[in-house]
Phi, psi and omega in degrees: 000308194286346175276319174306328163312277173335273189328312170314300176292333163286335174270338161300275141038272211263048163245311188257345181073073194254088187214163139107007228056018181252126160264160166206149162223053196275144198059053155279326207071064177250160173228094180257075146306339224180157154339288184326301207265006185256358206313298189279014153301301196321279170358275175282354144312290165317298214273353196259132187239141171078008149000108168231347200228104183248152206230142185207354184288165200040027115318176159209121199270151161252168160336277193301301177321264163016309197250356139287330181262352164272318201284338171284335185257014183280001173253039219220076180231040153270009181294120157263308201232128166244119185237089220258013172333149144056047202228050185202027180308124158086341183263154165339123177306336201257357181287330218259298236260277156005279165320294170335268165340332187273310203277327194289317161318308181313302188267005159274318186302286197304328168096018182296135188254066171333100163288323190231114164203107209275148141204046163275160171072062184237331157069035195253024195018212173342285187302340169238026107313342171298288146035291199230016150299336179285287215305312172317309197229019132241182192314347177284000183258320212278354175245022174274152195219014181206099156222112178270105180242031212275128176057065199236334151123321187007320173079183162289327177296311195282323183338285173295341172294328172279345160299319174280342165298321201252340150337278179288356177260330167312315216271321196299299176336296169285348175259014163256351183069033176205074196290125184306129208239014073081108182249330177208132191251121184210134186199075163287145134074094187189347168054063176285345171049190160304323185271343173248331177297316180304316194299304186286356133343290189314306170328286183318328202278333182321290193324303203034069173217028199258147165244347176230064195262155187229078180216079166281149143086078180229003173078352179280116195254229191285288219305317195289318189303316172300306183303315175302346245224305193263315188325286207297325186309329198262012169234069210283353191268013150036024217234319230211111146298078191218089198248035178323143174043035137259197217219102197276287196088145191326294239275311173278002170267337154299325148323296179325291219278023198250359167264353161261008169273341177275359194230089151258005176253017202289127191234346179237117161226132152234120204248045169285128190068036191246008174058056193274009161059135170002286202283326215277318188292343193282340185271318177277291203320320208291326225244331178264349144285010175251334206193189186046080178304334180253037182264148208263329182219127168221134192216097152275005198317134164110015214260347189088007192285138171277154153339271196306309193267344139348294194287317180294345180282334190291319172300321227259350202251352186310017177215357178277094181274010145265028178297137184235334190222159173184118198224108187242019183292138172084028176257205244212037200253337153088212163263337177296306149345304174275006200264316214276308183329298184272351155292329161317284186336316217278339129016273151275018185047076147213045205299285175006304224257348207273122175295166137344122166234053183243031147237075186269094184273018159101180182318127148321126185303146150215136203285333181284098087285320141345286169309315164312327176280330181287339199255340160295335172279331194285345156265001190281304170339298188299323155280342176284359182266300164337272192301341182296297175315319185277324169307316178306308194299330196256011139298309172314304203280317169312286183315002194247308181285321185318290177305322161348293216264343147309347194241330177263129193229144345273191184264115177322154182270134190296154145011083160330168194279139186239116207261316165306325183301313174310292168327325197262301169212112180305098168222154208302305189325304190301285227275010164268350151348291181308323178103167184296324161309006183312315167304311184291344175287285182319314211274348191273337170265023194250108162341042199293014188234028151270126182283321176311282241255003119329298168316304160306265230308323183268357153319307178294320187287303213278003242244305173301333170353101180252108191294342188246347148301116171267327165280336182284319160299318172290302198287330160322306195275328166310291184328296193292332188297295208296335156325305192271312179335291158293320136002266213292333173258035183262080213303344164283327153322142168268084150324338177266343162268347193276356206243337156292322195253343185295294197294334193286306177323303207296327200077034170233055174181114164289166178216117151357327181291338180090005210272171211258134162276154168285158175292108188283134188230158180298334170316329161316276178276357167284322207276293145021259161315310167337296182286351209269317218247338179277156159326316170316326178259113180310112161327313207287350155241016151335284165359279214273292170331306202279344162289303203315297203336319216260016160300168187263125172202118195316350187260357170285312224303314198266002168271037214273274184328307184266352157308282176335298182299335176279279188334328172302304171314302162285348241225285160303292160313350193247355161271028199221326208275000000 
């Protein structure tokens, strides 16, 4: 006898899931139409002494039921966590707000303090958020710290209505000396758009306590993305991001990323499918290589990201040694592009951590090239006219001092060496010109802690490069050390951009920027090679030089000999590294 018992009871036990103060009866399927059929809830409800916790998901409540299962919990007032998900199947939009409203009078009469409170997938628009506004913005609120509201329909209407509850629960709170103190927010797929993303902005930036918000498939674009952006800045404790499928665009991932400079404990963030573009990923990369030492996850996928800025996200990540994911899947990256990536990873060891790229939707088409091309000869024309007019005028102007100074006494003192004029159009004559200071004359008029214009400036330097000139050669690869030298110790220099940006000049990286490649002469990659083989240049980008070099690519073509030599090189270097 005394044994059937046990048994009875162990099988109620693991029927109702009873451990901890938790009842549950979750994914039963019950259909609590009426009192009657909620009876043996009531029951155990009534008879659970120290309530702290009820599991209610995958059911389905009605009206009456609902306020037979409110009138049992009005003595219940150790209850905390309700977990009240998916508990409205098949019933009537006007069923639910009622129901709602029956069970939240119960834990304000009990006096019940909440930590937790799910009602996702419940799908109860606006209107049953009206539902738990009274609950929301009483004391039975001021100690929640979990509220999950994911797929629930809410709109722009409910957006503002839960903001302004929680709004008005922050100030009741705080004017209790016991401030809602609100850790983890979650309302996915809920179509909150711009105007409900703003409104819960607000909320947020008051609270500053959230460590976890969750609001994928919202319909949000930069302005909501800007507010969510300045929110997130007043909630340094931070970790977990995840604003999957809204639509950032350059303008809301620069926001973003000038708000993750403030979140140094932030360890998952995901803007995978938010279209954040070149500019938007070269900006989160740029804030997470200055910063977020423990971050654990990065999910860019989905995003319109090029090549070049792939890579600046992957260089931004070479030291974060708790990283576990990095997901650049379904971008814009072509194959070489995706070649360079995981040749990077693997670089830094960490190819392991690198997702799937096998959506890759390839290089972006662009229709200017052509035009770009007709307008790169007609500018190659234009300097070549250019230098021409200026070797005349400076003939001129010799033959002019010359003739002078037969006529004249005493003889003027020559030209100082003019490093913009080198600059401006480059030849071996001018930069041997310069003189033995020559090198320190370049780097001092050369920007180094623009990685573009660092990048011009060695283009422009290697461009005179002579294999058979022992002197013209030497003062180059002198000029390009002191130059890249000083770069590269520069704590502000970028090196994953300059080398991004190296390649977009070479014409082996389309770019957003529209920027124009140069006519690649072999002095480009003799000079190169050079630089590839000093201390100065971070081994982990080899990689990525040594994917392009070996593409097929027409602006290489005339370049054969010294092409063959860089590729040998990177090649011996990155097997030494």
């Amino acid at each position: 006898m005394a044994t059937d018992i046990v048994a009875q009871l162990a099988d109620s036990l693991a029927k109702t899931g009873v451990q901890d103060g938790e009842l549950s009866y979750k994914g039963q399927g019950r259909k609590l139409d009426d009192a009657k059929s909620a009876e043996e809830i009531v029951k155990d409800i009534q008879e659970f002494e120290g309530l702290q916790a009820l599991r209610m998901e995958g059911n389905t409540i009605g009206v009456e039921a609902a306020q037979a299962i409110a009138k049992a919990l009005e003595t219940k007032s150790e209850l905390k966590r309700c977990y009240w998900s998916d508990m409205f199947t098949g019933r009537l939009r006007p069923e639910i707000p009622p129901a709602l409203n029956s069970l939240g009078d119960a834990l304000m009469l009990a006096g019940a303090r909440l930590t937790v409170l799910d009602l996702s997938d419940n799908a109860f628009g606006p209107d049953g958020v009206r539902g738990i506004e009274k609950l929301l913005k009483s004391t039975a609120c001021f100690t929640l710290q979990e509220l999950r509201l994911n797929n629930c329909g809410m709109g722009i209407g409910g957006g503002k209505i839960l903001a302004a509850s929680l709004i008005q629960c922050h100030k009741q709170s705080r004017e209790n000396n016991t401030p809602l103190n609100l850790k983890v927010f979650v309302a996915g797929r809920n179509r909150l758009e711009n105007d409900g993303a703003t409104a819960l902005a607000q909320a947020f930036q008051l609270m500053g306590s959230l460590e976890e918000v969750h609001m994928p498939q919202n319909g949000i674009n930069h302005p909501g993305v800007t507010a969510l952006a300045s929110a997130m800045q007043q909630n340094p404790g931070l970790r977990i991001l995840n604003l999957n499928d809204n639509t950032f665009t350059e303008k809301g991932a620069i926001a973003m990323a000038q708000a993750l400079k403030h979140l140094n404990n932030i360890q998952v963030i995901n803007f995978g499918d938010c279209l954040v573009r070149p500019e938007g990923a070269k900006a989160i990369a740029e804030t997470v290589s200055e910063g977020l030492p423990i971050l654990k996850e990065l999910n860019l996928s989905y995003g319109e990201i090029s090549a070049d800025a792939a890579l600046a996200v992957v260089q931004a990540l070479k030291n974060k040694d708790k990283l576990e994911k990095l997901d650049l899947n379904g971008n814009c990256l072509g194959e070489d592009g995706c070649k360079a990536v995981k040749d990077m990873m693997e670089g830094v060891n960490m190819v392991d951590l690198l997702g799937s790229l096998s959506d890759d939707e390839g290089e972006p088409e662009d229709d200017e090239d052509e035009d770009e091309e007709d307008n790169d000869e007609d500018d190659e024309e234009d300097e070549d006219v250019d230098e021409e007019e200026i070797e005349e005028e400076e003939e001129e102007e010799e033959e002019e001092e010359s003739g002078s100074n037969k006529l004249s006494t005493p003889v003027s003192a020559p030209r100082p060496p003019d490093v913009s004029s080198f600059l401006s159009f480059p030849s071996p004559d001018k930069l041997l010109k310069l003189g033995a200071k020559r090198a320190l004359l370049v780097q001092q008029q050369v920007d180094v802690t623009d990685a573009r214009k660092t990048a011009e400036a060695f283009l422009k330097i290697s461009s005179v490069y002579k294999e058979e000139n022992n002197d013209v050669k030497n003062a180059v690869l002198d000029t390009i050390d002191t130059l890249l030298r000083k770069a590269f110790s520069t704590p502000s220099f970028q090196g994953y951009s300059f080398v991004s940006i190296l390649l977009v000049l070479l014409g082996l990286i389309k770019s957003e920027d529209k920027i124009k490649p140069v006519l690649v002469v072999p002095g480009h990659l003799y000079a190169l090679e050079h630089v590839v083989r000093q201390d100065y240049f971070p081994k982990e980008n080899v990689a990525v030089l040594e994917a392009f070099m070996s593409r097929s690519n027409k602006s290489l073509e005339s370049c054969g000999n010294a092409r063959n030599g860089l590729q040998s090189t990177l090649q011996r270097v990155r097997s030494q590294s």
